[in-house]
JSON list of C-alpha atoms in Angstrom, two decimals:
[
{"chain": "N", "resi": 1, "resn": "GLY", "atom": "CA", "xyz": [-52.84, 108.91, -155.73]},
{"chain": "N", "resi": 2, "resn": "ALA", "atom": "CA", "xyz": [-55.48, 111.01, -156.20]},
{"chain": "N", "resi": 3, "resn": "VAL", "atom": "CA", "xyz": [-59.16, 110.95, -155.26]},
{"chain": "N", "resi": 4, "resn": "VAL", "atom": "CA", "xyz": [-62.43, 111.33, -156.53]},
{"chain": "N", "resi": 5, "resn": "SER", "atom": "CA", "xyz": [-65.45, 111.10, -154.45]},
{"chain": "N", "resi": 6, "resn": "GLN", "atom": "CA", "xyz": [-69.12, 110.81, -155.89]},
{"chain": "N", "resi": 7, "resn": "HIS", "atom": "CA", "xyz": [-72.22, 111.18, -153.49]},
{"chain": "N", "resi": 8, "resn": "PRO", "atom": "CA", "xyz": [-74.90, 109.73, -152.90]},
{"chain": "N", "resi": 9, "resn": "SER", "atom": "CA", "xyz": [-72.85, 105.85, -153.60]},
{"chain": "N", "resi": 10, "resn": "ARG", "atom": "CA", "xyz": [-76.53, 104.49, -153.55]},
{"chain": "N", "resi": 11, "resn": "VAL", "atom": "CA", "xyz": [-80.13, 106.11, -154.70]},
{"chain": "N", "resi": 12, "resn": "ILE", "atom": "CA", "xyz": [-83.31, 104.84, -154.87]},
{"chain": "N", "resi": 13, "resn": "CYS", "atom": "CA", "xyz": [-86.05, 107.30, -156.31]},
{"chain": "N", "resi": 14, "resn": "LYS", "atom": "CA", "xyz": [-89.34, 107.45, -157.73]},
{"chain": "N", "resi": 15, "resn": "SER", "atom": "CA", "xyz": [-90.38, 107.86, -161.01]},
{"chain": "N", "resi": 16, "resn": "GLY", "atom": "CA", "xyz": [-91.04, 111.52, -162.08]},
{"chain": "N", "resi": 17, "resn": "THR", "atom": "CA", "xyz": [-88.14, 112.65, -159.41]},
{"chain": "N", "resi": 18, "resn": "SER", "atom": "CA", "xyz": [-84.98, 114.22, -159.67]},
{"chain": "N", "resi": 19, "resn": "VAL", "atom": "CA", "xyz": [-81.77, 113.27, -158.34]},
{"chain": "N", "resi": 20, "resn": "LYS", "atom": "CA", "xyz": [-78.84, 115.08, -157.93]},
{"chain": "N", "resi": 21, "resn": "ILE", "atom": "CA", "xyz": [-75.46, 113.01, -157.61]},
{"chain": "N", "resi": 22, "resn": "GLU", "atom": "CA", "xyz": [-72.14, 115.05, -156.60]},
{"chain": "N", "resi": 23, "resn": "CYS", "atom": "CA", "xyz": [-68.60, 114.33, -158.20]},
{"chain": "N", "resi": 24, "resn": "ARG", "atom": "CA", "xyz": [-65.58, 115.93, -156.11]},
{"chain": "N", "resi": 25, "resn": "SER", "atom": "CA", "xyz": [-61.87, 116.11, -156.30]},
{"chain": "N", "resi": 26, "resn": "LEU", "atom": "CA", "xyz": [-60.53, 115.47, -153.19]},
{"chain": "N", "resi": 27, "resn": "ASP", "atom": "CA", "xyz": [-56.92, 116.59, -153.05]},
{"chain": "N", "resi": 28, "resn": "PHE", "atom": "CA", "xyz": [-56.47, 118.40, -156.54]},
{"chain": "N", "resi": 29, "resn": "GLN", "atom": "CA", "xyz": [-58.20, 120.95, -158.78]},
{"chain": "N", "resi": 30, "resn": "ALA", "atom": "CA", "xyz": [-59.98, 119.64, -161.77]},
{"chain": "N", "resi": 31, "resn": "THR", "atom": "CA", "xyz": [-61.07, 121.53, -164.85]},
{"chain": "N", "resi": 32, "resn": "THR", "atom": "CA", "xyz": [-62.43, 118.78, -166.60]},
{"chain": "N", "resi": 33, "resn": "MET", "atom": "CA", "xyz": [-64.39, 116.00, -165.46]},
{"chain": "N", "resi": 34, "resn": "PHE", "atom": "CA", "xyz": [-66.33, 113.61, -167.05]},
{"chain": "N", "resi": 35, "resn": "TRP", "atom": "CA", "xyz": [-69.69, 111.74, -166.75]},
{"chain": "N", "resi": 36, "resn": "TYR", "atom": "CA", "xyz": [-70.38, 108.30, -167.45]},
{"chain": "N", "resi": 37, "resn": "ARG", "atom": "CA", "xyz": [-72.97, 105.67, -167.49]},
{"chain": "N", "resi": 38, "resn": "GLN", "atom": "CA", "xyz": [-72.52, 102.02, -167.09]},
{"chain": "N", "resi": 39, "resn": "PHE", "atom": "CA", "xyz": [-75.22, 99.44, -167.84]},
{"chain": "N", "resi": 40, "resn": "PRO", "atom": "CA", "xyz": [-75.09, 95.65, -165.84]},
{"chain": "N", "resi": 41, "resn": "LYS", "atom": "CA", "xyz": [-71.62, 93.83, -168.08]},
{"chain": "N", "resi": 42, "resn": "GLN", "atom": "CA", "xyz": [-71.56, 96.61, -170.10]},
{"chain": "N", "resi": 43, "resn": "SER", "atom": "CA", "xyz": [-68.78, 99.05, -170.94]},
{"chain": "N", "resi": 44, "resn": "LEU", "atom": "CA", "xyz": [-68.82, 102.89, -169.69]},
{"chain": "N", "resi": 45, "resn": "MET", "atom": "CA", "xyz": [-70.44, 105.20, -172.14]},
{"chain": "N", "resi": 46, "resn": "LEU", "atom": "CA", "xyz": [-69.59, 108.55, -172.13]},
{"chain": "N", "resi": 47, "resn": "MET", "atom": "CA", "xyz": [-72.20, 111.22, -171.23]},
{"chain": "N", "resi": 48, "resn": "ALA", "atom": "CA", "xyz": [-70.88, 114.50, -171.25]},
{"chain": "N", "resi": 49, "resn": "THR", "atom": "CA", "xyz": [-67.93, 116.08, -170.62]},
{"chain": "N", "resi": 50, "resn": "SER", "atom": "CA", "xyz": [-67.92, 119.15, -167.84]},
{"chain": "N", "resi": 51, "resn": "ASN", "atom": "CA", "xyz": [-65.46, 121.82, -167.90]},
{"chain": "N", "resi": 52, "resn": "GLU", "atom": "CA", "xyz": [-65.36, 124.61, -164.86]},
{"chain": "N", "resi": 53, "resn": "GLY", "atom": "CA", "xyz": [-66.76, 127.85, -165.62]},
{"chain": "N", "resi": 54, "resn": "SER", "atom": "CA", "xyz": [-68.81, 126.46, -169.11]},
{"chain": "N", "resi": 55, "resn": "LYS", "atom": "CA", "xyz": [-71.65, 124.14, -170.38]},
{"chain": "N", "resi": 56, "resn": "ALA", "atom": "CA", "xyz": [-70.62, 120.89, -170.71]},
{"chain": "N", "resi": 57, "resn": "THR", "atom": "CA", "xyz": [-70.25, 119.03, -173.79]},
{"chain": "N", "resi": 58, "resn": "TYR", "atom": "CA", "xyz": [-73.03, 116.32, -174.43]},
{"chain": "N", "resi": 59, "resn": "GLU", "atom": "CA", "xyz": [-71.98, 113.27, -176.81]},
{"chain": "N", "resi": 60, "resn": "GLN", "atom": "CA", "xyz": [-74.25, 112.44, -179.63]},
{"chain": "N", "resi": 61, "resn": "GLY", "atom": "CA", "xyz": [-77.90, 110.93, -178.08]},
{"chain": "N", "resi": 62, "resn": "VAL", "atom": "CA", "xyz": [-77.47, 112.60, -174.51]},
{"chain": "N", "resi": 63, "resn": "GLU", "atom": "CA", "xyz": [-80.51, 114.58, -173.64]},
{"chain": "N", "resi": 64, "resn": "LYS", "atom": "CA", "xyz": [-79.06, 117.92, -172.49]},
{"chain": "N", "resi": 65, "resn": "ASP", "atom": "CA", "xyz": [-82.35, 118.97, -170.51]},
{"chain": "N", "resi": 66, "resn": "LYS", "atom": "CA", "xyz": [-82.61, 115.52, -169.06]},
{"chain": "N", "resi": 67, "resn": "PHE", "atom": "CA", "xyz": [-79.15, 115.43, -167.70]},
{"chain": "N", "resi": 68, "resn": "LEU", "atom": "CA", "xyz": [-78.25, 118.86, -166.62]},
{"chain": "N", "resi": 69, "resn": "ILE", "atom": "CA", "xyz": [-74.52, 119.47, -165.68]},
{"chain": "N", "resi": 70, "resn": "ASN", "atom": "CA", "xyz": [-72.89, 121.90, -163.51]},
{"chain": "N", "resi": 71, "resn": "HIS", "atom": "CA", "xyz": [-69.20, 122.18, -162.69]},
{"chain": "N", "resi": 72, "resn": "ALA", "atom": "CA", "xyz": [-69.12, 125.03, -160.83]},
{"chain": "N", "resi": 73, "resn": "SER", "atom": "CA", "xyz": [-65.80, 125.14, -159.08]},
{"chain": "N", "resi": 74, "resn": "LEU", "atom": "CA", "xyz": [-62.92, 123.28, -159.80]},
{"chain": "N", "resi": 75, "resn": "THR", "atom": "CA", "xyz": [-63.11, 120.50, -157.48]},
{"chain": "N", "resi": 76, "resn": "LEU", "atom": "CA", "xyz": [-67.14, 119.68, -157.89]},
{"chain": "N", "resi": 77, "resn": "SER", "atom": "CA", "xyz": [-69.75, 118.55, -160.91]},
{"chain": "N", "resi": 78, "resn": "THR", "atom": "CA", "xyz": [-73.14, 117.79, -160.51]},
{"chain": "N", "resi": 79, "resn": "LEU", "atom": "CA", "xyz": [-75.03, 115.24, -162.34]},
{"chain": "N", "resi": 80, "resn": "THR", "atom": "CA", "xyz": [-78.81, 116.02, -161.92]},
{"chain": "N", "resi": 81, "resn": "VAL", "atom": "CA", "xyz": [-81.10, 113.48, -163.99]},
{"chain": "N", "resi": 82, "resn": "THR", "atom": "CA", "xyz": [-84.51, 115.73, -163.96]},
{"chain": "N", "resi": 83, "resn": "SER", "atom": "CA", "xyz": [-88.02, 113.61, -163.95]},
{"chain": "N", "resi": 84, "resn": "ALA", "atom": "CA", "xyz": [-86.07, 110.46, -163.74]},
{"chain": "N", "resi": 85, "resn": "HIS", "atom": "CA", "xyz": [-88.01, 107.48, -165.40]},
{"chain": "N", "resi": 86, "resn": "PRO", "atom": "CA", "xyz": [-87.06, 103.37, -164.94]},
{"chain": "N", "resi": 87, "resn": "GLU", "atom": "CA", "xyz": [-85.27, 103.26, -167.89]},
{"chain": "N", "resi": 88, "resn": "ASP", "atom": "CA", "xyz": [-82.17, 105.96, -166.27]},
{"chain": "N", "resi": 89, "resn": "SER", "atom": "CA", "xyz": [-81.64, 103.46, -163.72]},
{"chain": "N", "resi": 90, "resn": "SER", "atom": "CA", "xyz": [-78.04, 103.23, -164.28]},
{"chain": "N", "resi": 91, "resn": "PHE", "atom": "CA", "xyz": [-74.37, 102.93, -162.34]},
{"chain": "N", "resi": 92, "resn": "TYR", "atom": "CA", "xyz": [-73.17, 106.85, -162.94]},
{"chain": "N", "resi": 93, "resn": "ILE", "atom": "CA", "xyz": [-69.74, 107.05, -162.83]},
{"chain": "N", "resi": 94, "resn": "CYS", "atom": "CA", "xyz": [-67.61, 110.73, -162.69]},
{"chain": "N", "resi": 95, "resn": "SER", "atom": "CA", "xyz": [-64.03, 111.12, -163.39]},
{"chain": "N", "resi": 96, "resn": "ALA", "atom": "CA", "xyz": [-61.75, 114.01, -162.87]},
{"chain": "N", "resi": 97, "resn": "GLY", "atom": "CA", "xyz": [-58.74, 115.02, -165.06]},
{"chain": "N", "resi": 98, "resn": "ARG", "atom": "CA", "xyz": [-55.60, 116.01, -163.36]},
{"chain": "N", "resi": 99, "resn": "GLY", "atom": "CA", "xyz": [-53.45, 118.80, -164.97]},
{"chain": "N", "resi": 100, "resn": "LEU", "atom": "CA", "xyz": [-50.13, 118.16, -166.16]},
{"chain": "N", "resi": 101, "resn": "ALA", "atom": "CA", "xyz": [-47.25, 117.26, -163.42]},
{"chain": "N", "resi": 102, "resn": "GLY", "atom": "CA", "xyz": [-44.38, 115.41, -164.51]},
{"chain": "N", "resi": 103, "resn": "GLY", "atom": "CA", "xyz": [-44.73, 116.16, -168.24]},
{"chain": "N", "resi": 104, "resn": "PRO", "atom": "CA", "xyz": [-47.22, 115.14, -171.11]},
{"chain": "N", "resi": 105, "resn": "GLY", "atom": "CA", "xyz": [-49.02, 111.73, -170.99]},
{"chain": "N", "resi": 106, "resn": "THR", "atom": "CA", "xyz": [-48.23, 111.47, -167.62]},
{"chain": "N", "resi": 107, "resn": "ASP", "atom": "CA", "xyz": [-51.52, 112.53, -166.19]},
{"chain": "N", "resi": 108, "resn": "THR", "atom": "CA", "xyz": [-54.33, 110.66, -166.40]},
{"chain": "N", "resi": 109, "resn": "GLN", "atom": "CA", "xyz": [-58.16, 110.49, -165.18]},
{"chain": "N", "resi": 110, "resn": "TYR", "atom": "CA", "xyz": [-58.85, 109.31, -161.82]},
{"chain": "N", "resi": 111, "resn": "PHE", "atom": "CA", "xyz": [-62.39, 107.62, -161.24]},
{"chain": "N", "resi": 112, "resn": "GLY", "atom": "CA", "xyz": [-65.12, 108.17, -158.76]},
{"chain": "N", "resi": 113, "resn": "PRO", "atom": "CA", "xyz": [-66.48, 105.12, -156.57]},
{"chain": "N", "resi": 114, "resn": "GLY", "atom": "CA", "xyz": [-69.67, 105.65, -158.89]},
{"chain": "N", "resi": 115, "resn": "THR", "atom": "CA", "xyz": [-73.31, 106.27, -157.80]},
{"chain": "N", "resi": 116, "resn": "ARG", "atom": "CA", "xyz": [-76.01, 103.06, -158.37]},
{"chain": "N", "resi": 117, "resn": "LEU", "atom": "CA", "xyz": [-79.80, 105.15, -159.57]},
{"chain": "N", "resi": 118, "resn": "THR", "atom": "CA", "xyz": [-82.64, 102.88, -159.15]},
{"chain": "N", "resi": 119, "resn": "VAL", "atom": "CA", "xyz": [-85.97, 104.46, -160.17]},
{"chain": "N", "resi": 120, "resn": "LEU", "atom": "CA", "xyz": [-88.97, 102.80, -159.20]},
{"chain": "V", "resi": 1, "resn": "ALA", "atom": "CA", "xyz": [-65.28, 101.21, -186.14]},
{"chain": "V", "resi": 2, "resn": "GLN", "atom": "CA", "xyz": [-64.30, 100.34, -183.08]},
{"chain": "V", "resi": 3, "resn": "LYS", "atom": "CA", "xyz": [-61.47, 102.17, -181.28]},
{"chain": "V", "resi": 4, "resn": "ILE", "atom": "CA", "xyz": [-61.12, 99.90, -178.56]},
{"chain": "V", "resi": 5, "resn": "THR", "atom": "CA", "xyz": [-61.63, 95.95, -178.70]},
{"chain": "V", "resi": 6, "resn": "GLN", "atom": "CA", "xyz": [-61.30, 93.36, -176.15]},
{"chain": "V", "resi": 7, "resn": "THR", "atom": "CA", "xyz": [-62.10, 89.72, -177.54]},
{"chain": "V", "resi": 8, "resn": "GLN", "atom": "CA", "xyz": [-62.24, 87.68, -174.76]},
{"chain": "V", "resi": 9, "resn": "PRO", "atom": "CA", "xyz": [-65.10, 88.26, -172.53]},
{"chain": "V", "resi": 10, "resn": "GLY", "atom": "CA", "xyz": [-63.92, 85.82, -170.03]},
{"chain": "V", "resi": 11, "resn": "MET", "atom": "CA", "xyz": [-60.66, 84.48, -169.09]},
{"chain": "V", "resi": 12, "resn": "PHE", "atom": "CA", "xyz": [-59.70, 82.32, -166.40]},
{"chain": "V", "resi": 13, "resn": "VAL", "atom": "CA", "xyz": [-56.66, 81.94, -164.38]},
{"chain": "V", "resi": 14, "resn": "GLN", "atom": "CA", "xyz": [-55.30, 79.71, -161.45]},
{"chain": "V", "resi": 15, "resn": "GLU", "atom": "CA", "xyz": [-53.49, 81.60, -158.91]},
{"chain": "V", "resi": 16, "resn": "LYS", "atom": "CA", "xyz": [-50.09, 82.29, -158.89]},
{"chain": "V", "resi": 17, "resn": "GLU", "atom": "CA", "xyz": [-50.20, 81.96, -162.89]},
{"chain": "V", "resi": 18, "resn": "ALA", "atom": "CA", "xyz": [-49.92, 84.69, -165.18]},
{"chain": "V", "resi": 19, "resn": "VAL", "atom": "CA", "xyz": [-52.33, 85.85, -167.66]},
{"chain": "V", "resi": 20, "resn": "THR", "atom": "CA", "xyz": [-52.45, 88.32, -170.59]},
{"chain": "V", "resi": 21, "resn": "LEU", "atom": "CA", "xyz": [-55.76, 90.06, -171.51]},
{"chain": "V", "resi": 22, "resn": "ASP", "atom": "CA", "xyz": [-56.13, 91.30, -175.05]},
{"chain": "V", "resi": 23, "resn": "CYS", "atom": "CA", "xyz": [-56.39, 94.49, -176.37]},
{"chain": "V", "resi": 24, "resn": "THR", "atom": "CA", "xyz": [-56.36, 96.04, -179.91]},
{"chain": "V", "resi": 25, "resn": "TYR", "atom": "CA", "xyz": [-56.74, 99.67, -180.87]},
{"chain": "V", "resi": 26, "resn": "ASP", "atom": "CA", "xyz": [-57.44, 102.08, -183.72]},
{"chain": "V", "resi": 27, "resn": "THR", "atom": "CA", "xyz": [-56.59, 105.44, -184.27]},
{"chain": "V", "resi": 28, "resn": "SER", "atom": "CA", "xyz": [-54.83, 107.53, -186.84]},
{"chain": "V", "resi": 29, "resn": "ASP", "atom": "CA", "xyz": [-53.74, 109.93, -184.48]},
{"chain": "V", "resi": 30, "resn": "PRO", "atom": "CA", "xyz": [-50.39, 109.31, -184.30]},
{"chain": "V", "resi": 31, "resn": "SER", "atom": "CA", "xyz": [-50.38, 110.74, -180.66]},
{"chain": "V", "resi": 32, "resn": "TYR", "atom": "CA", "xyz": [-52.12, 108.66, -178.16]},
{"chain": "V", "resi": 33, "resn": "GLY", "atom": "CA", "xyz": [-52.12, 107.01, -174.66]},
{"chain": "V", "resi": 34, "resn": "LEU", "atom": "CA", "xyz": [-53.23, 103.18, -173.44]},
{"chain": "V", "resi": 35, "resn": "PHE", "atom": "CA", "xyz": [-54.63, 102.74, -170.25]},
{"chain": "V", "resi": 36, "resn": "TRP", "atom": "CA", "xyz": [-55.87, 99.60, -168.35]},
{"chain": "V", "resi": 37, "resn": "TYR", "atom": "CA", "xyz": [-58.42, 99.95, -165.25]},
{"chain": "V", "resi": 38, "resn": "LYS", "atom": "CA", "xyz": [-59.71, 96.88, -162.79]},
{"chain": "V", "resi": 39, "resn": "GLN", "atom": "CA", "xyz": [-63.45, 97.08, -162.21]},
{"chain": "V", "resi": 40, "resn": "PRO", "atom": "CA", "xyz": [-64.12, 95.30, -159.12]},
{"chain": "V", "resi": 41, "resn": "SER", "atom": "CA", "xyz": [-67.66, 94.15, -158.08]},
{"chain": "V", "resi": 42, "resn": "SER", "atom": "CA", "xyz": [-67.82, 96.94, -155.81]},
{"chain": "V", "resi": 43, "resn": "GLY", "atom": "CA", "xyz": [-68.26, 98.95, -159.64]},
{"chain": "V", "resi": 44, "resn": "GLU", "atom": "CA", "xyz": [-64.85, 101.56, -159.00]},
{"chain": "V", "resi": 45, "resn": "MET", "atom": "CA", "xyz": [-62.54, 101.88, -161.89]},
{"chain": "V", "resi": 46, "resn": "ILE", "atom": "CA", "xyz": [-58.98, 101.30, -160.63]},
{"chain": "V", "resi": 47, "resn": "PHE", "atom": "CA", "xyz": [-56.40, 102.81, -162.44]},
{"chain": "V", "resi": 48, "resn": "LEU", "atom": "CA", "xyz": [-53.53, 100.11, -163.28]},
{"chain": "V", "resi": 49, "resn": "ILE", "atom": "CA", "xyz": [-51.45, 101.44, -165.95]},
{"chain": "V", "resi": 50, "resn": "TYR", "atom": "CA", "xyz": [-50.65, 103.78, -168.69]},
{"chain": "V", "resi": 51, "resn": "GLN", "atom": "CA", "xyz": [-48.59, 103.78, -172.00]},
{"chain": "V", "resi": 52, "resn": "GLY", "atom": "CA", "xyz": [-47.93, 106.39, -174.44]},
{"chain": "V", "resi": 53, "resn": "SER", "atom": "CA", "xyz": [-47.79, 106.26, -177.66]},
{"chain": "V", "resi": 54, "resn": "TYR", "atom": "CA", "xyz": [-44.27, 107.62, -177.37]},
{"chain": "V", "resi": 55, "resn": "ASP", "atom": "CA", "xyz": [-42.94, 106.12, -175.03]},
{"chain": "V", "resi": 56, "resn": "GLN", "atom": "CA", "xyz": [-39.78, 103.50, -176.26]},
{"chain": "V", "resi": 57, "resn": "GLN", "atom": "CA", "xyz": [-40.12, 101.02, -173.67]},
{"chain": "V", "resi": 58, "resn": "ASN", "atom": "CA", "xyz": [-43.08, 98.80, -172.13]},
{"chain": "V", "resi": 59, "resn": "ALA", "atom": "CA", "xyz": [-44.94, 99.97, -169.11]},
{"chain": "V", "resi": 60, "resn": "THR", "atom": "CA", "xyz": [-44.64, 98.26, -165.59]},
{"chain": "V", "resi": 61, "resn": "GLU", "atom": "CA", "xyz": [-46.22, 98.53, -162.65]},
{"chain": "V", "resi": 62, "resn": "GLY", "atom": "CA", "xyz": [-45.27, 96.52, -159.78]},
{"chain": "V", "resi": 63, "resn": "ARG", "atom": "CA", "xyz": [-47.62, 92.88, -161.40]},
{"chain": "V", "resi": 64, "resn": "TYR", "atom": "CA", "xyz": [-48.72, 94.38, -164.06]},
{"chain": "V", "resi": 65, "resn": "SER", "atom": "CA", "xyz": [-47.26, 95.01, -167.62]},
{"chain": "V", "resi": 66, "resn": "LEU", "atom": "CA", "xyz": [-48.11, 96.21, -170.85]},
{"chain": "V", "resi": 67, "resn": "ASN", "atom": "CA", "xyz": [-46.92, 94.57, -174.03]},
{"chain": "V", "resi": 68, "resn": "PHE", "atom": "CA", "xyz": [-47.38, 97.26, -176.65]},
{"chain": "V", "resi": 69, "resn": "GLN", "atom": "CA", "xyz": [-46.87, 96.44, -179.95]},
{"chain": "V", "resi": 70, "resn": "LYS", "atom": "CA", "xyz": [-47.78, 99.59, -181.98]},
{"chain": "V", "resi": 71, "resn": "ALA", "atom": "CA", "xyz": [-47.10, 98.08, -185.32]},
{"chain": "V", "resi": 72, "resn": "ARG", "atom": "CA", "xyz": [-49.83, 95.55, -184.72]},
{"chain": "V", "resi": 73, "resn": "LYS", "atom": "CA", "xyz": [-51.95, 98.30, -182.82]},
{"chain": "V", "resi": 74, "resn": "SER", "atom": "CA", "xyz": [-52.15, 96.46, -179.70]},
{"chain": "V", "resi": 75, "resn": "ALA", "atom": "CA", "xyz": [-51.57, 96.77, -176.29]},
{"chain": "V", "resi": 76, "resn": "ASN", "atom": "CA", "xyz": [-52.22, 93.29, -173.91]},
{"chain": "V", "resi": 77, "resn": "LEU", "atom": "CA", "xyz": [-52.20, 93.78, -170.03]},
{"chain": "V", "resi": 78, "resn": "VAL", "atom": "CA", "xyz": [-50.28, 91.11, -168.70]},
{"chain": "V", "resi": 79, "resn": "ILE", "atom": "CA", "xyz": [-50.67, 90.25, -165.08]},
{"chain": "V", "resi": 80, "resn": "SER", "atom": "CA", "xyz": [-47.88, 87.52, -163.33]},
{"chain": "V", "resi": 81, "resn": "ALA", "atom": "CA", "xyz": [-48.46, 85.86, -160.35]},
{"chain": "V", "resi": 82, "resn": "SER", "atom": "CA", "xyz": [-52.42, 86.03, -159.98]},
{"chain": "V", "resi": 83, "resn": "GLN", "atom": "CA", "xyz": [-53.90, 86.73, -156.92]},
{"chain": "V", "resi": 84, "resn": "LEU", "atom": "CA", "xyz": [-57.81, 85.85, -155.88]},
{"chain": "V", "resi": 85, "resn": "GLY", "atom": "CA", "xyz": [-57.72, 89.48, -155.24]},
{"chain": "V", "resi": 86, "resn": "ASP", "atom": "CA", "xyz": [-57.32, 90.03, -159.13]},
{"chain": "V", "resi": 87, "resn": "SER", "atom": "CA", "xyz": [-60.78, 88.75, -159.84]},
{"chain": "V", "resi": 88, "resn": "ALA", "atom": "CA", "xyz": [-62.67, 91.71, -161.56]},
{"chain": "V", "resi": 89, "resn": "MET", "atom": "CA", "xyz": [-63.64, 93.05, -164.78]},
{"chain": "V", "resi": 90, "resn": "TYR", "atom": "CA", "xyz": [-60.89, 94.71, -167.06]},
{"chain": "V", "resi": 91, "resn": "PHE", "atom": "CA", "xyz": [-61.05, 97.64, -169.23]},
{"chain": "V", "resi": 92, "resn": "CYS", "atom": "CA", "xyz": [-58.39, 98.80, -171.37]},
{"chain": "V", "resi": 93, "resn": "ALA", "atom": "CA", "xyz": [-59.14, 102.23, -172.93]},
{"chain": "V", "resi": 94, "resn": "MET", "atom": "CA", "xyz": [-57.37, 104.86, -175.19]},
{"chain": "V", "resi": 95, "resn": "ARG", "atom": "CA", "xyz": [-57.02, 108.51, -175.43]},
{"chain": "V", "resi": 96, "resn": "GLU", "atom": "CA", "xyz": [-56.18, 110.39, -178.15]},
{"chain": "V", "resi": 97, "resn": "ASP", "atom": "CA", "xyz": [-54.28, 113.56, -178.99]},
{"chain": "V", "resi": 98, "resn": "ASP", "atom": "CA", "xyz": [-52.29, 112.49, -175.89]},
{"chain": "V", "resi": 99, "resn": "ARG", "atom": "CA", "xyz": [-49.34, 115.16, -175.90]},
{"chain": "V", "resi": 100, "resn": "GLY", "atom": "CA", "xyz": [-52.14, 118.12, -176.97]},
{"chain": "V", "resi": 101, "resn": "SER", "atom": "CA", "xyz": [-54.82, 117.44, -174.81]},
{"chain": "V", "resi": 102, "resn": "THR", "atom": "CA", "xyz": [-53.84, 115.00, -171.97]},
{"chain": "V", "resi": 103, "resn": "LEU", "atom": "CA", "xyz": [-57.72, 115.58, -170.42]},
{"chain": "V", "resi": 104, "resn": "GLY", "atom": "CA", "xyz": [-59.53, 114.03, -173.21]},
{"chain": "V", "resi": 105, "resn": "ARG", "atom": "CA", "xyz": [-61.80, 111.86, -173.41]},
{"chain": "V", "resi": 106, "resn": "LEU", "atom": "CA", "xyz": [-61.46, 107.98, -172.93]},
{"chain": "V", "resi": 107, "resn": "TYR", "atom": "CA", "xyz": [-62.67, 105.54, -175.49]},
{"chain": "V", "resi": 108, "resn": "PHE", "atom": "CA", "xyz": [-63.33, 102.15, -173.61]},
{"chain": "V", "resi": 109, "resn": "GLY", "atom": "CA", "xyz": [-63.32, 98.47, -174.61]},
{"chain": "V", "resi": 110, "resn": "ARG", "atom": "CA", "xyz": [-66.62, 96.11, -173.74]},
{"chain": "V", "resi": 111, "resn": "GLY", "atom": "CA", "xyz": [-64.04, 94.91, -170.61]},
{"chain": "V", "resi": 112, "resn": "THR", "atom": "CA", "xyz": [-62.66, 91.51, -170.06]},
{"chain": "V", "resi": 113, "resn": "GLN", "atom": "CA", "xyz": [-63.87, 89.61, -166.72]},
{"chain": "V", "resi": 114, "resn": "LEU", "atom": "CA", "xyz": [-61.34, 87.69, -165.21]},
{"chain": "V", "resi": 115, "resn": "THR", "atom": "CA", "xyz": [-61.71, 84.73, -162.46]},
{"chain": "V", "resi": 116, "resn": "VAL", "atom": "CA", "xyz": [-58.79, 83.69, -160.62]},
{"chain": "V", "resi": 117, "resn": "TRP", "atom": "CA", "xyz": [-59.45, 80.05, -159.00]},
{"chain": "V", "resi": 118, "resn": "PRO", "atom": "CA", "xyz": [-57.28, 78.67, -156.11]}
]
C-alpha cells in the first residue's frame, strides 16, 4: 500500500519556540494533503487541507498564523507550529490523498505515523 | 449534527470470536464513501476497508467486512475470528461527494476502543 512518512515522530520544545513537522508521500504524488490534530482518547480533528502550489484551506477555529502549512511539492507538506504553547501539545497526523487509480471511489487517504508534540 | 456516530466507546470480545462495531452516518449527498481505520496504541492510522455509496455488495477485506445498510445509514464493521492484535481504537469515517471529488476531507466518529481477551 501507499506509504506516508512524518518527521519527527516525537518532539519536545520550550514554550515560545516554533516546530516544523514534515509529511511526505513516499511512493506516490499527493496533490492534496490533510493535517489533523488528535487529543488523547479523542477523534481526529481536521485542521487544514493542503493543496500543492496553493494556499491551504483552514477549518473554522484554526489559526492560520499559528499553524503555517506549506505544500511546495507533490510529495511534501509541512506544518509549522509557531510560538508553541503548552495547549498546542497534541498528536498531529497528516494524510495524503492519492489520485484516481482503478476508478472513482477506489482511492483513499493514507495516514502518516503521527507526530507527538509536547510543549513545556 | 454529527456526520458520523459511533455509540460504543468500548467493546470487549474473546479471542476467536466475531465482533461488530457500530457506525451510523448522516449525509444528504447521494455520493459518499465510508471507511474504517484502526489506530493501535502507537498512534498510526491503518486503513481497513472502504464502501462506496453506490456499491451493491458489502465490502470485505480478509477478516474485515462492512455491513452496509443504506436505508438505515449504517456501516458496521464486522471482525471475524478476533485476534489479540486487534485490540485498538477503531474509527469510522465518511467522505462526501465520493465520485466528484475523491480527495475530499474525511469526517471521523469518536471511535470505539476494542479489547480482545484470551
